[in-house]
PDB file of C-alpha atoms in Angstrom:
ATOM      1  CA  UNK A   1      63.117 104.102 122.459  1.00  0.00           C
ATOM      2  CA  UNK A   2      64.956 107.335 121.713  1.00  0.00           C
ATOM      3  CA  UNK A   3      67.945 106.027 123.588  1.00  0.00           C
ATOM      4  CA  UNK A   4      68.103 102.938 121.467  1.00  0.00           C
ATOM      5  CA  UNK A   5      67.586 104.948 118.114  1.00  0.00           C
ATOM      6  CA  UNK A   6      70.637 107.172 119.355  1.00  0.00           C
ATOM      7  CA  UNK A   7      72.762 103.959 120.278  1.00  0.00           C
ATOM      8  CA  UNK A   8      71.816 102.472 116.743  1.00  0.00           C
ATOM      9  CA  UNK A   9      72.859 105.758 115.020  1.00  0.00           C
ATOM     10  CA  UNK A  10      76.149 105.845 116.892  1.00  0.00           C
ATOM     11  CA  UNK A  11      76.894 102.347 116.115  1.00  0.00           C
ATOM     12  CA  UNK A  12      76.149 103.004 112.327  1.00  0.00           C
ATOM     13  CA  UNK A  13      78.499 105.889 112.427  1.00  0.00           C
ATOM     14  CA  UNK A  14      81.350 103.679 113.975  1.00  0.00           C
ATOM     15  CA  UNK A  15      80.662 100.862 111.468  1.00  0.00           C
ATOM     16  CA  UNK A  16      80.577 103.064 108.448  1.00  0.00           C
ATOM     17  CA  UNK A  17      83.643 104.999 109.376  1.00  0.00           C
ATOM     18  CA  UNK A  18      85.693 101.858 110.271  1.00  0.00           C
ATOM     19  CA  UNK A  19      84.662 100.212 107.201  1.00  0.00           C
ATOM     20  CA  UNK A  20      85.809 103.025 104.931  1.00  0.00           C
ATOM     21  CA  UNK A  21      88.916 103.553 106.998  1.00  0.00           C
ATOM     22  CA  UNK A  22      89.713  99.910 106.838  1.00  0.00           C
ATOM     23  CA  UNK A  23      89.742  99.963 103.221  1.00  0.00           C
ATOM     24  CA  UNK A  24      91.978 102.992 102.914  1.00  0.00           C
ATOM     25  CA  UNK A  25      94.350 101.554 105.472  1.00  0.00           C
ATOM     26  CA  UNK A  26      94.541  98.228 103.785  1.00  0.00           C
ATOM     27  CA  UNK A  27      95.204  99.805 100.363  1.00  0.00           C
ATOM     28  CA  UNK A  28      98.384 101.548 101.930  1.00  0.00           C
ATOM     29  CA  UNK A  29     100.016  98.091 102.427  1.00  0.00           C
ATOM     30  CA  UNK A  30      98.623  95.747  99.855  1.00  0.00           C
ATOM     31  CA  UNK A  31     100.612  97.293  96.977  1.00  0.00           C
ATOM     32  CA  UNK A  32     103.982  96.360  98.564  1.00  0.00           C
ATOM     33  CA  UNK A  33     103.552  92.664  98.060  1.00  0.00           C
ATOM     34  CA  UNK A  34     102.893  93.114  94.374  1.00  0.00           C
ATOM     35  CA  UNK A  35     105.907  95.330  93.538  1.00  0.00           C
ATOM     36  CA  UNK A  36     107.801  92.319  92.064  1.00  0.00           C
ATOM     37  CA  UNK A  37     104.846  91.556  89.907  1.00  0.00           C
ATOM     38  CA  UNK A  38     104.278  94.942  88.755  1.00  0.00           C
ATOM     39  CA  UNK A  39     107.960  95.173  87.877  1.00  0.00           C
ATOM     40  CA  UNK A  40     107.588  92.141  85.622  1.00  0.00           C
ATOM     41  CA  UNK A  41     104.297  93.303  84.085  1.00  0.00           C
ATOM     42  CA  UNK A  42     105.449  96.875  83.284  1.00  0.00           C
ATOM     43  CA  UNK A  43     109.048  96.332  82.956  1.00  0.00           C
ATOM     44  CA  UNK A  44     109.481  99.306  85.211  1.00  0.00           C
ATOM     45  CA  UNK A  45     112.694 100.167  87.319  1.00  0.00           C
ATOM     46  CA  UNK A  46     112.393  99.882  91.075  1.00  0.00           C
ATOM     47  CA  UNK A  47     112.628 103.677  91.344  1.00  0.00           C
ATOM     48  CA  UNK A  48     109.437 104.003  89.202  1.00  0.00           C
ATOM     49  CA  UNK A  49     107.635 101.303  91.333  1.00  0.00           C
ATOM     50  CA  UNK A  50     108.579 103.106  94.529  1.00  0.00           C
ATOM     51  CA  UNK A  51     106.607 106.021  93.176  1.00  0.00           C
ATOM     52  CA  UNK A  52     103.517 104.102  93.217  1.00  0.00           C
ATOM     53  CA  UNK A  53     103.809 103.937  96.841  1.00  0.00           C
ATOM     54  CA  UNK A  54     105.101 107.551  97.329  1.00  0.00           C
ATOM     55  CA  UNK A  55     102.424 109.137  95.100  1.00  0.00           C
ATOM     56  CA  UNK A  56      99.762 107.735  97.465  1.00  0.00           C
ATOM     57  CA  UNK A  57     101.585 108.756 100.616  1.00  0.00           C
ATOM     58  CA  UNK A  58     102.523 112.338  99.352  1.00  0.00           C
ATOM     59  CA  UNK A  59      99.070 113.279  98.214  1.00  0.00           C
ATOM     60  CA  UNK A  60      97.640 111.877 101.311  1.00  0.00           C
ATOM     61  CA  UNK A  61      99.855 113.843 103.588  1.00  0.00           C
ATOM     62  CA  UNK A  62      99.767 117.060 101.683  1.00  0.00           C
ATOM     63  CA  UNK A  63      95.904 117.046 101.483  1.00  0.00           C
ATOM     64  CA  UNK A  64      95.184 115.626 104.851  1.00  0.00           C
ATOM     65  CA  UNK A  65      94.490 119.162 106.443  1.00  0.00           C
ATOM     66  CA  UNK A  66      92.692 120.374 103.439  1.00  0.00           C
ATOM     67  CA  UNK A  67      90.375 117.426 103.544  1.00  0.00           C
ATOM     68  CA  UNK A  68      89.364 118.021 107.222  1.00  0.00           C
ATOM     69  CA  UNK A  69      88.975 121.763 106.459  1.00  0.00           C
ATOM     70  CA  UNK A  70      86.736 121.160 103.355  1.00  0.00           C
ATOM     71  CA  UNK A  71      84.558 118.734 105.526  1.00  0.00           C
ATOM     72  CA  UNK A  72      84.278 121.485 108.118  1.00  0.00           C
ATOM     73  CA  UNK A  73      83.135 124.082 105.416  1.00  0.00           C
ATOM     74  CA  UNK A  74      81.134 122.022 103.179  1.00  0.00           C
ATOM     75  CA  UNK A  75      79.727 119.087 105.467  1.00  0.00           C
ATOM     76  CA  UNK A  76      81.578 116.250 106.725  1.00  0.00           C
ATOM     77  CA  UNK A  77      79.134 113.578 105.716  1.00  0.00           C
ATOM     78  CA  UNK A  78      79.099 114.733 102.157  1.00  0.00           C
ATOM     79  CA  UNK A  79      82.712 114.983 101.764  1.00  0.00           C
ATOM     80  CA  UNK A  80      83.397 111.679 103.565  1.00  0.00           C
ATOM     81  CA  UNK A  81      81.135 110.077 100.866  1.00  0.00           C
ATOM     82  CA  UNK A  82      82.876 112.082  98.040  1.00  0.00           C
ATOM     83  CA  UNK A  83      86.217 110.857  99.541  1.00  0.00           C
ATOM     84  CA  UNK A  84      85.100 107.241  99.452  1.00  0.00           C
ATOM     85  CA  UNK A  85      83.834 107.689  95.830  1.00  0.00           C
ATOM     86  CA  UNK A  86      87.181 109.247  94.694  1.00  0.00           C
ATOM     87  CA  UNK A  87      89.090 106.466  96.414  1.00  0.00           C
ATOM     88  CA  UNK A  88      86.900 103.838  94.589  1.00  0.00           C
ATOM     89  CA  UNK A  89      87.032 105.441  91.179  1.00  0.00           C
ATOM     90  CA  UNK A  90      90.848 105.828  91.415  1.00  0.00           C
ATOM     91  CA  UNK A  91      90.959 102.129  92.585  1.00  0.00           C
ATOM     92  CA  UNK A  92      89.389 101.273  89.314  1.00  0.00           C
ATOM     93  CA  UNK A  93      91.888 103.513  87.549  1.00  0.00           C
ATOM     94  CA  UNK A  94      94.716 101.740  89.354  1.00  0.00           C
ATOM     95  CA  UNK A  95      93.381  98.444  88.244  1.00  0.00           C
ATOM     96  CA  UNK A  96      92.891  99.367  84.597  1.00  0.00           C
ATOM     97  CA  UNK A  97      96.322 100.983  84.370  1.00  0.00           C
ATOM     98  CA  UNK A  98      98.359  99.860  81.513  1.00  0.00           C
ATOM     99  CA  UNK A  99     101.587 101.760  82.356  1.00  0.00           C
ATOM    100  CA  UNK A 100     103.524 102.532  85.395  1.00  0.00           C
ATOM    101  CA  UNK A 101     102.895 106.225  84.931  1.00  0.00           C
ATOM    102  CA  UNK A 102      99.070 105.788  84.881  1.00  0.00           C
ATOM    103  CA  UNK A 103      99.276 103.659  87.968  1.00  0.00           C
ATOM    104  CA  UNK A 104     101.290 106.387  89.601  1.00  0.00           C
ATOM    105  CA  UNK A 105      98.676 109.046  88.823  1.00  0.00           C
ATOM    106  CA  UNK A 106      95.788 106.860  89.900  1.00  0.00           C
ATOM    107  CA  UNK A 107      97.636 106.246  93.294  1.00  0.00           C
ATOM    108  CA  UNK A 108      97.917 109.911  93.733  1.00  0.00           C
ATOM    109  CA  UNK A 109      94.104 110.321  93.342  1.00  0.00           C
ATOM    110  CA  UNK A 110      93.802 107.375  95.715  1.00  0.00           C
ATOM    111  CA  UNK A 111      95.767 109.460  98.343  1.00  0.00           C
ATOM    112  CA  UNK A 112      93.462 112.471  97.587  1.00  0.00           C
ATOM    113  CA  UNK A 113      90.514 110.367  98.451  1.00  0.00           C
ATOM    114  CA  UNK A 114      92.165 108.966 101.574  1.00  0.00           C
ATOM    115  CA  UNK A 115      92.815 112.431 102.645  1.00  0.00           C
ATOM    116  CA  UNK A 116      89.062 112.932 102.938  1.00  0.00           C
ATOM    117  CA  UNK A 117      88.081 109.659 104.364  1.00  0.00           C
ATOM    118  CA  UNK A 118      90.622 109.466 107.192  1.00  0.00           C
ATOM    119  CA  UNK A 119      90.092 112.795 108.998  1.00  0.00           C
ATOM    120  CA  UNK A 120      86.373 113.033 108.214  1.00  0.00           C
ATOM    121  CA  UNK A 121      85.665 109.635 109.444  1.00  0.00           C
ATOM    122  CA  UNK A 122      87.267 110.613 112.717  1.00  0.00           C
ATOM    123  CA  UNK A 123      85.441 113.887 112.954  1.00  0.00           C
ATOM    124  CA  UNK A 124      82.215 112.111 112.344  1.00  0.00           C
ATOM    125  CA  UNK A 125      83.069 109.512 114.988  1.00  0.00           C
ATOM    126  CA  UNK A 126      83.995 112.250 117.389  1.00  0.00           C
ATOM    127  CA  UNK A 127      80.887 114.104 116.828  1.00  0.00           C
ATOM    128  CA  UNK A 128      78.430 111.120 117.118  1.00  0.00           C
ATOM    129  CA  UNK A 129      79.826 109.975 120.609  1.00  0.00           C
ATOM    130  CA  UNK A 130      79.767 111.816 123.683  1.00  0.00           C
ATOM    131  CA  UNK A 131      82.904 112.486 125.668  1.00  0.00           C
ATOM    132  CA  UNK A 132      82.508 109.626 127.998  1.00  0.00           C
ATOM    133  CA  UNK A 133      82.015 107.156 125.108  1.00  0.00           C
ATOM    134  CA  UNK A 134      84.379 108.646 122.590  1.00  0.00           C
ATOM    135  CA  UNK A 135      87.649 106.872 123.749  1.00  0.00           C
ATOM    136  CA  UNK A 136      86.024 103.559 123.460  1.00  0.00           C
ATOM    137  CA  UNK A 137      84.724 104.437 120.033  1.00  0.00           C
ATOM    138  CA  UNK A 138      88.082 105.796 118.913  1.00  0.00           C
ATOM    139  CA  UNK A 139      89.765 102.595 120.331  1.00  0.00           C
ATOM    140  CA  UNK A 140      87.530 100.317 118.301  1.00  0.00           C
ATOM    141  CA  UNK A 141      88.107 102.418 115.172  1.00  0.00           C
ATOM    142  CA  UNK A 142      91.869 102.499 115.722  1.00  0.00           C
ATOM    143  CA  UNK A 143      91.929  98.790 116.116  1.00  0.00           C
ATOM    144  CA  UNK A 144      90.147  98.115 112.962  1.00  0.00           C
ATOM    145  CA  UNK A 145      92.633 100.393 111.083  1.00  0.00           C
ATOM    146  CA  UNK A 146      95.482  98.657 112.763  1.00  0.00           C
ATOM    147  CA  UNK A 147      94.271  95.307 111.679  1.00  0.00           C
ATOM    148  CA  UNK A 148      94.075  96.432 108.129  1.00  0.00           C
ATOM    149  CA  UNK A 149      97.738  97.852 108.211  1.00  0.00           C
ATOM    150  CA  UNK A 150      98.882  94.619 109.821  1.00  0.00           C
ATOM    151  CA  UNK A 151      97.059  92.280 107.368  1.00  0.00           C
ATOM    152  CA  UNK A 152      97.711  94.368 104.232  1.00  0.00           C
ATOM    153  CA  UNK A 153     101.004  92.648 103.145  1.00  0.00           C
ATOM    154  CA  UNK A 154      99.681  89.193 103.720  1.00  0.00           C
ATOM    155  CA  UNK A 155      96.375  90.109 101.873  1.00  0.00           C
ATOM    156  CA  UNK A 156      98.151  91.817  99.062  1.00  0.00           C
ATOM    157  CA  UNK A 157     100.497  88.815  98.612  1.00  0.00           C
ATOM    158  CA  UNK A 158      97.464  86.330  98.711  1.00  0.00           C
ATOM    159  CA  UNK A 159      95.365  88.290  96.233  1.00  0.00           C
ATOM    160  CA  UNK A 160      98.380  88.907  93.895  1.00  0.00           C
ATOM    161  CA  UNK A 161      99.417  85.267  93.844  1.00  0.00           C
ATOM    162  CA  UNK A 162      95.896  83.985  93.570  1.00  0.00           C
ATOM    163  CA  UNK A 163      94.165  86.546  91.166  1.00  0.00           C
ATOM    164  CA  UNK A 164      96.650  89.011  89.877  1.00  0.00           C
ATOM    165  CA  UNK A 165      97.778  92.481  91.077  1.00  0.00           C
ATOM    166  CA  UNK A 166      94.903  94.320  89.656  1.00  0.00           C
ATOM    167  CA  UNK A 167      92.523  92.651  92.134  1.00  0.00           C
ATOM    168  CA  UNK A 168      94.155  94.394  95.146  1.00  0.00           C
ATOM    169  CA  UNK A 169      92.394  97.453  93.632  1.00  0.00           C
ATOM    170  CA  UNK A 170      89.207  95.789  92.372  1.00  0.00           C
ATOM    171  CA  UNK A 171      88.433  94.871  96.114  1.00  0.00           C
ATOM    172  CA  UNK A 172      87.855  98.454  97.059  1.00  0.00           C
ATOM    173  CA  UNK A 173      84.879  98.559  94.658  1.00  0.00           C
ATOM    174  CA  UNK A 174      82.345  96.400  96.566  1.00  0.00           C
ATOM    175  CA  UNK A 175      83.764  97.778  99.933  1.00  0.00           C
ATOM    176  CA  UNK A 176      83.439 101.362  98.733  1.00  0.00           C
ATOM    177  CA  UNK A 177      79.892 100.865  97.274  1.00  0.00           C
ATOM    178  CA  UNK A 178      78.576  99.473 100.537  1.00  0.00           C
ATOM    179  CA  UNK A 179      80.342 102.258 102.475  1.00  0.00           C
ATOM    180  CA  UNK A 180      78.910 105.056 100.292  1.00  0.00           C
ATOM    181  CA  UNK A 181      75.364 103.643 100.420  1.00  0.00           C
ATOM    182  CA  UNK A 182      75.731 103.314 104.220  1.00  0.00           C
ATOM    183  CA  UNK A 183      76.856 106.966 104.676  1.00  0.00           C
ATOM    184  CA  UNK A 184      73.949 108.277 102.394  1.00  0.00           C
ATOM    185  CA  UNK A 185      71.415 106.236 104.087  1.00  0.00           C
ATOM    186  CA  UNK A 186      72.368 105.899 107.659  1.00  0.00           C
ATOM    187  CA  UNK A 187      74.523 108.958 108.626  1.00  0.00           C
ATOM    188  CA  UNK A 188      73.508 112.411 109.393  1.00  0.00           C
ATOM    189  CA  UNK A 189      75.454 115.566 108.574  1.00  0.00           C
ATOM    190  CA  UNK A 190      77.585 116.829 111.549  1.00  0.00           C
TER     191      UNK A 190
END
């Protein structure tokens, strides 16, 4: 019975961390398919549009180690949930942006949320699985993230064409809400 509970708990950790990381990885790619539409809607030069991508990447890269350190200091589960919430809130800000500068600022905030989600997701995963099972769990996690990266441009193009560029950000809200609820109800602090 206890072994079944431990297996279930590990599976929840894998599922939740993979879901949140899928959301973040997908978002790194979906915007590229919408750049032409953003250019038309905002009347922005390509250099400004490039900053919608760069702002995310720079804040993510700069804050990645800080995110991991904060999780170690204040609780991985707690800051993983906070990172998902920040990513979700900044996705709403992206979707509601009425200028290219507002979109760039919201994308920088998304990168900060991603800098909490990605390293802390892997840390939670590594803690939940014993050494002999860790490689398999990390392989599944990495496969899910890889699928998101590969699918991002196609998903972004389909959503932009079908619904509008704002929806590439709105899709993060239900995914993020599900992930936050699962983190709070299913994961233990590591």
